[in-house]
Amino acid sequence: MRVSEFSTDGLPAHDRLPGWIESVERSLTPSRVQSEQNDFRGWVRTVELDNVQVSTMAYPPLIVRRSAQHIRRSDPEAYQVNLILSGQGWTAQAGREAVISAGEFVLFDTSRTFEGRRICAPDTACGIVVEIPRALLPLPPTMVSLLVGASFSGRQGIGAMFRRWLTNLDRHATEFTAADEPSLSSITVELLVAVLSHQLDDAGATSPESHRRVLRVRVRDYVEQRLSDPNLSPTAIAAAHQISLRHLYQIFDDEDVTLSAWIRRQRLENCRRDLADPRLASRPVHAIASRWGFTDAAHFSRAFRNAYDMPPSVYRRLTLTDQPMQRSTSTVHK
């Protein structure tokens, strides 16, 4: 997976802000950045997921402006989602102003002028910026325009799911491979669509398909938090969401695998990662399997062999001693 990092540490004071801006603009839409901080210090880490860019950054107080001249010079026709992790900010776009604090998002359109200020004195602020081409969002631009420049919470509900996803994506970026990029990109886009659909739903502007996307995201989040439960099943999931089993299957009917197969795949992937983790080398294979909902050791061994073409014990031995082997078997392929 393509991960790039930049830090102002070690640079002369006069090179820090220009260097930081240059690094940010390699992945995000150019804009004018100003800081009154004489001793500017910051860093940025960018994860590239096909056409989706996810940048986590730290910085002192800033003023950011994107002018009509910037747009004429360069417009990727994308949406930007800014998540504030620490500090506060003020933004303005499309006639809307928003005051945002830690745990909140704001949506920008790169084809429109905007202005933003980050307030974090005396500390450094942190945030995550996601840039997604507008063409990737299956929502009408006229609907999304209702949310441009507006803020929404990342502390509860769908917004909290999206926040957790972005912070975990950054935290575990080096554990993924290039083969994981399409799936990670797709999940990122789908979560954003769910968040925007939820906001539009509050305004009475969503379609049945948008409701379906939101429900699918909620089900996936519910499942991912309960993979260790051996009693997790489609019936239990449907009951928890107060929908029929038939309705549950319908919201996943355009996926490439059934819901039960997807649950099994997620469990196996978690087992695979644990088996490849040197910190868990002393933990028995059956304990790892049990941790992720497999109560029958023989069943787990068969499922793992079917997915990765080798027993779990062999996979562990090879991956802990042979890094290329670990990279080549990083995803379920059956």
XYZ file of C-alpha atoms in Angstrom:
334
model
C 0.000 0.000 0.000
C 1.211 3.495 -0.853
C 1.906 5.431 2.334
C 3.985 8.617 2.328
C 5.109 10.646 5.332
C 6.652 14.065 5.891
C 7.779 15.884 9.026
C 9.274 19.321 9.549
C 11.635 17.878 12.152
C 15.222 18.542 11.172
C 14.386 21.321 8.700
C 15.524 24.933 9.112
C 12.747 27.167 10.433
C 12.286 29.029 7.125
C 11.810 25.742 5.196
C 9.238 24.125 7.482
C 5.993 25.749 6.347
C 6.865 25.621 2.603
C 7.945 21.998 2.980
C 4.768 21.059 4.841
C 2.569 22.794 2.233
C 4.398 21.080 -0.620
C 3.915 17.690 1.000
C 0.192 18.296 1.603
C -0.381 19.479 -1.970
C 1.096 16.295 -3.403
C -2.117 14.534 -2.415
C -4.696 17.258 -1.738
C -6.123 20.156 -3.715
C -3.831 23.228 -3.681
C -4.832 26.247 -1.629
C -3.124 29.179 0.076
C -1.906 28.323 3.566
C -0.710 30.955 6.016
C 0.589 30.651 9.544
C 1.751 33.281 11.988
C 3.699 30.641 13.871
C 7.378 31.559 13.671
C 8.487 28.108 14.752
C 6.167 26.121 12.464
C 6.158 22.405 13.182
C 3.948 19.801 11.580
C 3.723 16.451 9.857
C 1.516 14.716 7.312
C 0.947 11.047 6.473
C -0.989 10.155 3.326
C -2.565 6.815 2.413
C -3.419 6.400 -1.272
C -6.376 4.138 -2.028
C -6.756 4.125 -5.815
C -8.367 7.530 -6.466
C -9.101 8.220 -2.798
C -6.560 10.109 -0.686
C -6.601 9.970 3.114
C -4.188 12.387 4.815
C -3.636 12.643 8.559
C -1.819 15.777 9.608
C -0.697 17.904 12.527
C -0.122 21.657 12.404
C -0.147 24.875 14.469
C -2.802 27.598 13.909
C -3.465 28.056 10.167
C -5.488 30.096 7.700
C -6.435 28.237 4.511
C -8.020 29.859 1.456
C -8.941 28.387 -1.911
C -9.617 31.155 -4.399
C -11.157 31.306 -7.867
C -7.617 31.533 -9.208
C -6.709 28.257 -7.504
C -9.785 26.624 -9.022
C -8.941 27.851 -12.528
C -5.396 26.581 -12.119
C -6.301 23.173 -10.700
C -9.645 21.546 -9.984
C -9.800 17.774 -9.411
C -13.626 17.985 -9.200
C -13.621 16.298 -5.847
C -15.153 16.449 -2.405
C -13.045 16.954 0.682
C -14.126 15.731 4.090
C -12.249 17.272 7.003
C -12.324 15.476 10.348
C -11.050 17.458 13.331
C -9.221 15.237 15.822
C -8.011 18.023 18.112
C -8.268 21.788 18.214
C -11.066 23.901 16.735
C -11.819 25.484 13.412
C -13.997 27.870 11.460
C -14.920 27.285 7.820
C -16.923 29.039 5.133
C -18.117 27.730 1.771
C -21.248 28.042 -0.386
C -22.671 30.709 1.901
C -22.473 28.454 4.934
C -20.251 28.960 7.957
C -19.396 26.285 10.466
C -17.551 26.222 13.778
C -16.107 22.767 14.280
C -14.341 21.039 17.152
C -12.774 17.668 17.843
C -14.918 14.797 16.577
C -16.734 16.804 13.892
C -16.595 16.790 10.094
C -17.080 19.453 7.457
C -17.664 18.830 3.735
C -15.988 20.883 0.982
C -16.333 20.991 -2.798
C -13.007 21.683 -4.534
C -14.831 23.498 -7.359
C -15.932 26.253 -4.974
C -13.957 28.848 -3.092
C -13.573 28.286 0.625
C -11.838 29.652 3.676
C -10.894 27.976 6.910
C -9.065 28.743 10.134
C -7.610 26.241 12.557
C -7.357 27.328 16.181
C -5.237 25.157 18.422
C -3.098 27.422 20.611
C -1.084 26.571 22.541
C -0.998 23.038 21.160
C -0.768 21.491 17.721
C -4.041 20.512 16.053
C -4.642 17.190 14.334
C -7.046 16.221 11.590
C -7.805 13.808 8.764
C -8.664 15.012 5.260
C -10.272 12.671 2.742
C -10.379 13.687 -0.915
C -12.742 11.707 -3.158
C -13.550 12.410 -6.822
C -17.157 13.519 -7.178
C -17.702 10.866 -9.847
C -17.185 8.125 -7.253
C -20.146 9.220 -5.128
C -23.432 7.642 -6.291
C -25.408 10.613 -5.000
C -26.781 13.407 -7.204
C -24.527 16.488 -6.983
C -27.617 18.627 -6.375
C -28.279 16.656 -3.192
C -24.693 16.739 -1.976
C -24.575 20.499 -2.594
C -27.097 20.859 0.236
C -24.374 19.713 2.626
C -21.340 21.542 1.222
C -19.898 23.847 3.866
C -21.976 22.213 6.616
C -20.623 20.346 9.625
C -21.844 17.077 11.096
C -20.978 15.004 14.116
C -18.535 12.131 14.219
C -19.293 11.297 17.836
C -22.346 9.090 17.383
C -24.212 6.936 14.894
C -23.027 6.720 11.284
C -20.642 9.633 11.797
C -18.885 7.773 14.612
C -18.483 4.726 12.350
C -16.852 6.864 9.682
C -14.557 8.532 12.244
C -13.460 5.177 13.650
C -12.839 3.848 10.147
C -10.611 6.783 9.178
C -8.563 6.709 12.391
C -8.111 2.922 12.157
C -7.189 3.188 8.481
C -4.414 5.606 9.380
C -3.311 3.588 12.414
C -3.021 0.306 10.494
C -1.979 1.674 7.080
C 1.351 -0.169 6.998
C -0.364 -3.508 7.618
C -2.246 -3.430 4.298
C -0.954 -4.291 0.836
C -1.613 -2.946 -2.658
C -4.121 -5.765 -3.165
C -6.219 -4.317 -0.317
C -6.525 -0.852 -1.885
C -9.697 -1.401 -3.987
C -11.598 -2.842 -1.018
C -10.413 -0.126 1.372
C -11.307 2.571 -1.157
C -14.758 1.081 -1.682
C -15.453 0.914 2.060
C -14.309 4.515 2.527
C -16.614 5.749 -0.228
C -19.541 3.670 1.010
C -19.170 4.969 4.553
C -19.067 8.559 3.316
C -22.190 7.935 1.229
C -23.899 6.530 4.314
C -22.935 9.593 6.374
C -24.153 12.015 3.705
C -27.334 10.018 3.160
C -28.053 10.152 6.874
C -27.634 13.924 6.853
C -29.892 14.231 3.808
C -32.420 11.945 5.442
C -32.754 14.462 8.262
C -33.643 16.991 5.586
C -36.096 14.605 3.887
C -33.982 14.380 0.738
C -32.897 10.736 0.550
C -33.966 7.923 -1.739
C -34.770 4.268 -0.883
C -31.335 3.321 -2.226
C -29.680 5.731 0.201
C -31.613 4.168 3.096
C -30.385 0.790 1.924
C -26.754 1.973 1.908
C -27.074 3.364 5.428
C -28.583 0.129 6.717
C -25.859 -1.926 5.055
C -23.162 0.157 6.734
C -24.884 -0.195 10.095
C -25.105 -3.965 9.699
C -21.430 -4.213 8.759
C -20.383 -2.125 11.732
C -22.594 -4.249 14.008
C -21.004 -7.436 12.665
C -17.410 -6.178 12.873
C -17.866 -5.337 16.541
C -19.247 -8.828 17.306
C -17.083 -11.182 15.255
C -15.929 -12.848 18.470
C -19.492 -13.895 19.280
C -19.989 -17.505 18.120
C -23.757 -16.939 18.126
C -23.543 -14.156 15.529
C -25.824 -15.171 12.665
C -28.057 -13.567 10.012
C -31.083 -14.279 12.197
C -29.534 -12.516 15.202
C -28.407 -9.602 13.011
C -31.871 -9.157 11.518
C -33.452 -9.192 14.964
C -30.982 -6.610 16.289
C -31.901 -4.237 13.447
C -35.632 -4.950 13.653
C -35.882 -6.124 10.056
C -36.895 -9.419 8.510
C -34.307 -11.992 7.471
C -35.463 -11.552 3.882
C -34.900 -7.790 4.067
C -31.437 -8.373 5.515
C -30.499 -10.600 2.594
C -31.920 -8.076 0.126
C -29.631 -5.250 1.252
C -26.645 -7.483 0.489
C -27.965 -9.091 -2.701
C -25.672 -7.029 -4.964
C -22.527 -8.080 -3.069
C -20.119 -10.656 -4.490
C -20.599 -12.969 -1.478
C -23.471 -13.818 0.836
C -23.698 -12.231 4.265
C -22.685 -15.485 5.986
C -19.682 -15.849 3.676
C -18.674 -12.247 4.366
C -18.811 -12.857 8.131
C -16.648 -15.949 7.707
C -14.209 -13.969 5.545
C -13.882 -11.235 8.189
C -13.268 -13.785 10.912
C -10.637 -15.559 8.848
C -8.887 -12.290 8.032
C -8.685 -11.428 11.730
C -7.349 -14.887 12.495
C -4.796 -14.549 9.698
C -3.548 -11.223 11.074
C -3.252 -12.660 14.586
C -1.359 -15.687 13.318
C 1.102 -13.392 11.536
C 1.607 -11.184 14.583
C 4.909 -11.967 16.368
C 3.448 -10.590 19.599
C 0.917 -13.456 19.598
C 3.370 -16.204 18.665
C 2.869 -17.988 21.986
C -0.918 -18.013 21.748
C -2.285 -21.404 20.586
C -3.963 -21.563 17.191
C -7.225 -22.778 18.715
C -7.245 -19.768 21.083
C -6.907 -17.379 18.161
C -9.708 -19.171 16.342
C -11.927 -18.990 19.417
C -11.173 -15.301 19.817
C -12.835 -14.680 16.447
C -15.890 -16.873 16.842
C -14.660 -20.295 15.671
C -15.644 -22.787 18.345
C -14.737 -25.944 16.406
C -10.989 -26.297 15.810
C -11.420 -28.808 12.980
C -13.958 -26.581 11.211
C -11.629 -23.587 11.554
C -8.685 -25.526 10.148
C -10.714 -26.596 7.096
C -12.036 -23.079 6.497
C -8.549 -21.582 6.813
C -7.061 -24.165 4.449
C -9.799 -23.487 1.891
C -9.109 -19.757 2.067
C -5.307 -19.755 2.152
C -4.294 -23.154 0.728
C -2.506 -24.226 3.904
C -3.303 -25.115 7.517
C -3.186 -22.246 10.018
C -0.155 -23.674 11.833
C 1.831 -23.789 8.594
C 0.754 -20.276 7.674
C 1.912 -18.995 11.059
C 5.304 -20.665 10.757
C 5.902 -19.326 7.266
C 4.679 -15.780 7.858
C 6.668 -15.327 11.052
C 9.872 -16.309 9.276
C 9.237 -15.224 5.670
C 7.899 -11.695 5.070
C 7.360 -12.152 1.285
C 5.094 -15.094 2.068
C 3.042 -12.879 4.372
C 2.572 -10.247 1.672
C 1.530 -12.766 -0.962
C -1.282 -14.190 1.167
C -2.648 -11.038 2.727
C -6.245 -11.454 1.577
C -8.779 -14.241 1.377
C -8.766 -15.467 -2.205
C -11.519 -18.054 -2.171
